[in-house]
Short mmCIF file of C-alpha atoms in Angstrom, two decimals:
data_model
loop_
_atom_site.label_atom_id
_atom_site.label_comp_id
_atom_site.label_asym_id
_atom_site.label_seq_id
_atom_site.Cartn_x
_atom_site.Cartn_y
_atom_site.Cartn_z
CA MET U 7 184.77 32.07 42.54
CA ASN U 8 183.33 29.36 40.58
CA THR U 9 182.63 30.08 37.02
CA ALA U 10 182.22 26.04 36.21
CA VAL U 11 178.55 26.94 35.40
CA ALA U 12 177.48 28.64 32.02
CA ARG U 13 179.04 31.47 30.46
CA TRP U 14 177.07 34.57 32.62
CA CYS U 15 177.21 38.27 33.09
CA VAL U 16 175.60 40.74 35.52
CA LEU U 17 172.57 42.63 34.48
CA ILE U 18 172.10 45.71 35.94
CA PRO U 19 168.84 47.83 35.32
CA CYS U 20 169.30 51.50 37.11
CA LEU U 21 167.40 55.29 36.69
CA ASN U 22 169.09 57.78 38.82
CA GLU U 23 171.50 55.99 40.46
CA GLU U 24 174.39 58.35 40.65
CA ALA U 25 174.84 58.17 44.58
CA ALA U 26 175.59 54.08 44.39
CA ILE U 27 175.85 53.22 40.53
CA ARG U 28 179.55 53.20 40.62
CA SER U 29 180.59 51.58 43.64
CA VAL U 30 177.93 48.61 42.48
CA ILE U 31 179.38 48.18 39.34
CA GLU U 32 183.13 48.14 40.68
CA SER U 33 182.21 45.82 43.47
CA VAL U 34 181.00 43.49 40.79
CA LEU U 35 183.75 44.19 38.24
CA ALA U 36 186.15 43.01 40.67
CA LEU U 37 184.96 39.65 41.15
CA GLY U 38 185.69 39.35 37.33
CA ALA U 39 182.27 39.08 36.22
CA PRO U 40 180.95 41.14 32.79
CA VAL U 41 178.17 43.61 32.97
CA ILE U 42 175.44 44.96 31.62
CA VAL U 43 173.82 48.17 32.73
CA ILE U 44 170.64 49.59 31.51
CA ASP U 45 170.06 52.98 31.74
CA ASP U 46 166.31 53.90 31.77
CA GLY U 47 166.07 57.18 30.61
CA SER U 48 168.02 58.84 34.20
CA ASP U 49 168.20 62.64 34.18
CA ASP U 50 171.16 62.50 36.74
CA ARG U 51 174.87 61.89 36.70
CA THR U 52 173.98 58.04 35.92
CA GLN U 53 175.04 57.61 32.30
CA GLU U 54 178.32 59.84 32.52
CA ILE U 55 179.35 57.48 35.68
CA VAL U 56 178.35 54.19 34.06
CA ALA U 57 180.12 55.15 30.50
CA ALA U 58 183.47 55.67 32.34
CA LEU U 59 183.58 52.24 33.64
CA PRO U 60 184.67 48.98 31.44
CA VAL U 61 180.53 47.80 30.75
CA THR U 62 178.39 47.45 28.48
CA LEU U 63 175.96 50.27 28.68
CA LEU U 64 172.30 50.59 26.79
CA ARG U 65 170.77 53.68 27.12
CA HIS U 66 167.12 54.58 26.91
CA THR U 67 166.71 58.07 25.82
CA GLU U 68 163.04 58.04 28.03
CA ARG U 69 161.80 56.09 30.83
CA ARG U 70 160.10 52.94 29.98
CA GLY U 71 159.64 51.25 32.89
CA LYS U 72 162.01 48.22 34.83
CA GLY U 73 159.97 45.52 32.49
CA ASP U 74 162.03 46.97 28.94
CA ALA U 75 164.97 47.72 30.98
CA LEU U 76 165.15 44.04 31.74
CA ARG U 77 164.14 42.82 28.56
CA HIS U 78 166.55 44.92 26.50
CA GLY U 79 169.53 43.82 29.03
CA PHE U 80 168.09 39.87 28.46
CA HIS U 81 168.48 40.40 24.35
CA GLU U 82 171.68 42.07 24.44
CA ALA U 83 173.00 39.12 26.82
CA LEU U 84 171.83 36.75 24.92
CA ARG U 85 173.17 38.62 21.60
CA GLN U 86 176.41 38.51 23.47
CA GLY U 87 176.39 34.64 23.86
CA TYR U 88 176.00 34.40 27.67
CA ASP U 89 173.79 31.33 28.86
CA ALA U 90 172.37 32.79 31.84
CA VAL U 91 172.04 36.37 33.49
CA LEU U 92 172.57 37.41 37.40
CA THR U 93 170.27 40.61 37.83
CA MET U 94 170.75 43.19 40.59
CA ASP U 95 169.44 46.55 41.16
CA GLY U 96 172.05 49.77 41.03
CA ASP U 97 170.71 51.51 44.36
CA GLY U 98 173.52 49.09 46.39
CA GLN U 99 170.63 47.32 48.21
CA HIS U 100 172.00 44.01 46.67
CA LEU U 101 175.60 43.31 47.36
CA ALA U 102 178.39 41.92 44.94
CA SER U 103 179.44 39.94 47.76
CA ASP U 104 176.55 37.18 47.74
CA ILE U 105 176.98 36.78 44.19
CA PRO U 106 179.22 33.68 44.39
CA ARG U 107 177.26 31.98 46.58
CA ILE U 108 174.06 32.35 43.94
CA VAL U 109 176.65 31.22 41.56
CA ALA U 110 177.17 28.16 43.67
CA ALA U 111 173.82 27.74 44.10
CA ALA U 112 172.87 27.79 40.13
CA ALA U 113 175.97 25.40 39.92
CA ARG U 114 174.38 22.85 42.22
CA TYR U 115 171.10 23.54 40.79
CA PRO U 116 171.30 23.66 36.80
CA ASP U 117 167.76 23.86 36.06
CA HIS U 118 166.51 26.32 38.53
CA LEU U 119 166.05 29.78 38.57
CA VAL U 120 167.87 31.12 42.03
CA ILE U 121 166.73 34.24 43.99
CA GLY U 122 168.47 36.16 46.35
CA ALA U 123 166.08 35.78 49.08
CA ARG U 124 165.86 38.56 51.98
CA LEU U 125 165.60 36.35 54.71
CA LEU U 126 168.21 37.79 56.99
CA ASP U 127 167.91 40.89 59.04
CA ARG U 128 164.57 40.92 58.46
CA GLU U 129 163.36 43.20 61.01
CA GLN U 130 165.03 46.02 58.90
CA GLN U 131 162.02 45.53 56.46
CA PRO U 132 159.41 48.26 57.03
CA ASN U 133 156.00 46.33 58.62
CA GLY U 134 153.90 47.60 55.44
CA ARG U 135 156.49 46.09 53.12
CA ARG U 136 157.06 42.90 55.04
CA ARG U 137 153.29 42.33 54.79
CA ALA U 138 152.88 43.08 51.18
CA ASN U 139 155.93 40.81 50.45
CA ALA U 140 154.05 38.00 52.37
CA VAL U 141 151.20 38.27 50.03
CA ALA U 142 153.02 38.45 47.06
CA ASP U 143 155.02 35.42 48.25
CA TRP U 144 151.39 33.39 48.61
CA GLY U 145 150.00 34.34 45.35
CA ILE U 146 153.06 34.19 43.14
CA SER U 147 153.86 31.11 44.25
CA TRP U 148 150.58 29.60 43.36
CA ALA U 149 150.34 31.26 40.26
CA CYS U 150 154.36 28.93 39.84
CA ALA U 151 152.39 26.01 41.55
CA GLN U 152 155.42 25.52 43.80
CA PRO U 153 156.81 27.61 46.73
CA VAL U 154 159.03 30.55 45.99
CA ALA U 155 160.73 32.25 48.77
CA ASP U 156 160.91 36.02 48.07
CA THR U 157 159.22 36.52 44.83
CA GLN U 158 159.66 40.75 44.76
CA SER U 159 163.66 40.02 45.02
CA GLY U 160 165.56 41.91 42.02
CA GLN U 161 169.02 39.77 42.52
CA ARG U 162 168.09 36.57 40.65
CA TRP U 163 169.58 33.87 38.67
CA TYR U 164 168.02 33.20 35.32
CA PRO U 165 169.32 30.07 33.25
CA ARG U 166 168.99 30.18 29.33
CA THR U 167 165.79 28.47 29.33
CA ALA U 168 163.98 31.26 31.13
CA LEU U 169 165.79 33.96 29.08
CA ASP U 170 164.11 32.13 26.11
CA LEU U 171 160.97 33.87 27.98
CA VAL U 172 162.40 37.05 27.29
CA ASP U 173 159.45 38.79 24.54
CA LEU U 174 156.60 37.89 27.04
CA PRO U 175 154.00 40.32 27.14
CA ALA U 176 154.24 41.72 30.29
CA GLU U 177 155.56 45.45 31.64
CA ASN U 178 157.20 47.02 34.43
CA PHE U 179 157.10 45.58 37.87
CA VAL U 180 154.91 42.76 36.61
CA PHE U 181 158.01 41.58 34.04
CA GLU U 182 159.37 40.04 37.01
CA ALA U 183 156.64 37.84 38.60
CA ALA U 184 155.75 37.19 34.85
CA ILE U 185 158.85 35.84 33.92
CA LEU U 186 159.17 33.74 37.07
CA ILE U 187 155.08 32.15 36.69
CA ALA U 188 155.90 31.42 32.87
CA ALA U 189 159.15 29.56 33.73
CA SER U 190 157.86 27.73 36.43
CA ARG U 191 154.58 26.44 34.70
CA GLU U 192 155.82 26.54 30.93
CA LYS U 193 159.63 25.78 30.97
CA LYS U 194 159.34 23.29 34.28
CA LEU U 195 162.04 25.12 35.66
CA GLY U 196 162.16 24.70 39.67
CA VAL U 197 163.11 27.67 41.76
CA VAL U 198 165.91 27.99 44.96
CA SER U 199 166.55 31.01 47.07
CA VAL U 200 169.81 31.94 48.70
CA PRO U 201 169.55 33.63 51.80
CA ILE U 202 170.43 37.46 51.76
CA ALA U 203 170.00 40.34 54.04
CA SER U 204 167.25 42.95 54.05
CA ARG U 205 168.77 46.23 53.70
CA TYR U 206 166.39 49.36 54.19
CA HIS U 207 168.24 52.53 55.10
CA ASP U 208 167.85 55.87 55.29
CA ASP U 209 170.65 56.63 52.76
CA PHE U 210 168.69 54.33 49.85
CA ARG U 211 166.76 56.63 47.47
CA PRO U 212 163.09 55.97 47.70
CA SER U 213 161.56 52.92 45.40
CA HIS U 214 160.71 53.15 41.80
CA LEU U 215 157.63 51.03 42.90
CA LYS U 216 154.21 52.44 43.17
CA PRO U 217 152.70 50.92 45.79
CA VAL U 218 149.18 50.92 44.79
CA ARG U 219 149.93 51.03 41.18
CA ASP U 220 152.34 48.62 40.63
CA VAL U 221 151.03 45.83 43.33
CA THR U 222 147.46 46.06 41.69
CA ARG U 223 149.10 45.55 38.37
CA ILE U 224 151.02 42.28 39.78
CA THR U 225 148.34 41.28 41.57
CA LEU U 226 145.88 41.21 38.49
CA TYR U 227 148.49 39.64 36.16
CA THR U 228 149.19 36.78 38.98
CA ILE U 229 145.34 36.00 39.52
CA GLY U 230 145.17 36.15 35.78
CA ARG U 231 147.64 33.42 35.49
CA VAL U 232 146.54 31.03 38.32
CA ILE U 233 143.01 30.86 36.03
CA HIS U 234 144.50 30.67 32.63
CA TYR U 235 146.88 27.58 33.79
CA GLY U 236 143.69 25.94 35.50
CA HIS U 237 143.98 23.25 37.90
CA ILE U 238 143.56 25.93 40.85
CA VAL U 239 142.98 23.69 43.78
CA ALA U 240 146.05 21.26 42.65
CA SER U 241 148.16 24.52 41.94
CA HIS U 242 147.43 26.15 45.54
CA ARG U 243 148.34 22.65 47.02
CA ARG U 244 151.83 22.63 45.43
CA SER U 245 152.47 25.94 46.48
CA ARG U 246 152.03 25.50 49.96
CA GLY U 247 154.86 23.59 50.64
CA THR U 248 158.62 24.61 52.11
CA PRO U 249 160.62 26.82 49.76
CA VAL U 250 163.88 25.32 48.90
CA ILE U 251 166.91 27.54 50.85
CA VAL U 252 170.42 27.28 49.68
CA ASN U 253 173.18 27.76 52.24
CA THR U 254 175.91 27.90 50.33
#
């Protein structure tokens, strides 16, 4: 596995993932990658399972949301001296086998965020989710002023420049949109995507995302960012290009 890029770790925020978290972590450890896990107040066996593995475990005594879990993890990664972070969810929808390709893309595009974009096997996506993701891609790409494939994916590579945005005032699922937008507009980072499979199976636990509440929050935040940065027409024009897809 290519580790010639910056010193990096894998960051896994989780909430009640006792069914999948052990296999997820062990598959990452098998690659030789260091792991930081943030347990966001789980009330099942997640903490017990993770504590028995050779990883850094951060524990929230109460649920604080995915945004604060990621923020806590980013701070810990910086404290430990990492220069980049690769995030993935703990429910099994993201595979460690995709990590080498994402790392390879990061080495090829050093001043970019890299997204594991769910572009393969898209027929598995429920129609409602597919439409919602398409709308999110349109709006967040506009706010980023560059085309981005799969703005809702949680499997991402954040270079150090993006980690400097750790204290952005955004919570819950808005945080991932906020850091993507700010990295694009304020840090002038590009975004590339590595195709990964869409995985929606009956044995996955239900998403923690609340469609009405969280999509509304993301939408309002995105609209605010489009207005904040100005040059609205030019930004929209720049967002309508073709996303950079890297088949490593």
